[in-house]
Amino acid sequence: IFNFEPGNPYTIPDSIINRLICDHSGILWIATENGICQYKKLLPITSANSLFINQKLGTDRKITLAAEDRDGLLWLATGKALYKFDKQKKSLKAATFLGDIYLKNYRQTFHIYSRMIDDGNGYIWISSLKYLIKFNKKNRSHAKYDISRIVSIHQDREQNLWFGSLDRGLVFHDIKKRKFKYYSKYNS
């Protein structure tokens, strides 16, 4: 059992865990309320094998989502911004400000963003309680779609996206036609 121990550099940064992801090289990334760390199972926890990046995030340390893209970069969503973390260079950069889509009166941000996926075509898709966000990794712009309460995202073999929503049912996005189609119990 690994617990947060204040002042101990070899523990996880917080006891509240928001996301766990395993990257392509087999490293487990632990996103917490106070930053993110890595765990390499080949090394004992007592060695200096944890990488904490919470100092670089300043006060925006609550990481609600983490996903690895096809280039091996980690994308980290907080209540305010989307960050790009280059694991090789150990560099962290703010990619875009998400404050305009942040639910200001919502007290716990770990409920705001629920899923994130790299579509392999240069976009990161982020679901929130209020919108579906399509972030362009090259020019750092983002578009919002009025599809709320998405709890699941899947990409099929043809690279199309499927979204499971609590109020819209199943939503299909045709990547080639750039169109959404909605399936519910009334039209499926």
Phi, psi and omega in degrees: 000130178252128180237159174283124176236108181306135179087347179266114184289352183257019178246168176293153186288347180197157178276346178267116182256122181265326180209148170236130173223147176250121183280178185294339179268001176093007179276133177272126178253132185244106180270127186233181176289348186228036178117193182226150176220166177244153177229122176256116187290345179284342181252146176292150182297339181283345178278168182278064183256004180262140178244114181255128180243018184292332179295323182288341181274352181063230180275352181265064188259350185282099183271115184265334179221149173214136178212148177259134177270181185286349176267000180086009177273146175265136176248126185239125178254134174242187177290347184240330189211167172250129182244150175248126180242117176272110184293325181292314182274349186055042180247139181241128179226139174290128181267318179199154177273126180257012185300329181287347178246008178280136179280099190300327183269002180274127189277330184244109187288346181291349175268349187285307179257127186250327182217154178211139180213144172268123184275357180080359180244020178096009183235145169252128178257131181233128177261145177225176176294333187256323186218165164256130185245132175247112183256126178274117184291333182281307184260002175062025175265162175218150177243148178247139176241142183279063176233112188252168172057044178280128181246352182210141175226135178221142175248127182272182184296334178272009179074007175286156181251143177236132181238131174261122185241147179285340180235348180251359182078222179264131181240127180252133176242114177280113184297318183290316182274347182056046181230150176258145174228135185253135176237126176228185179291348181266338185229017184260000000 
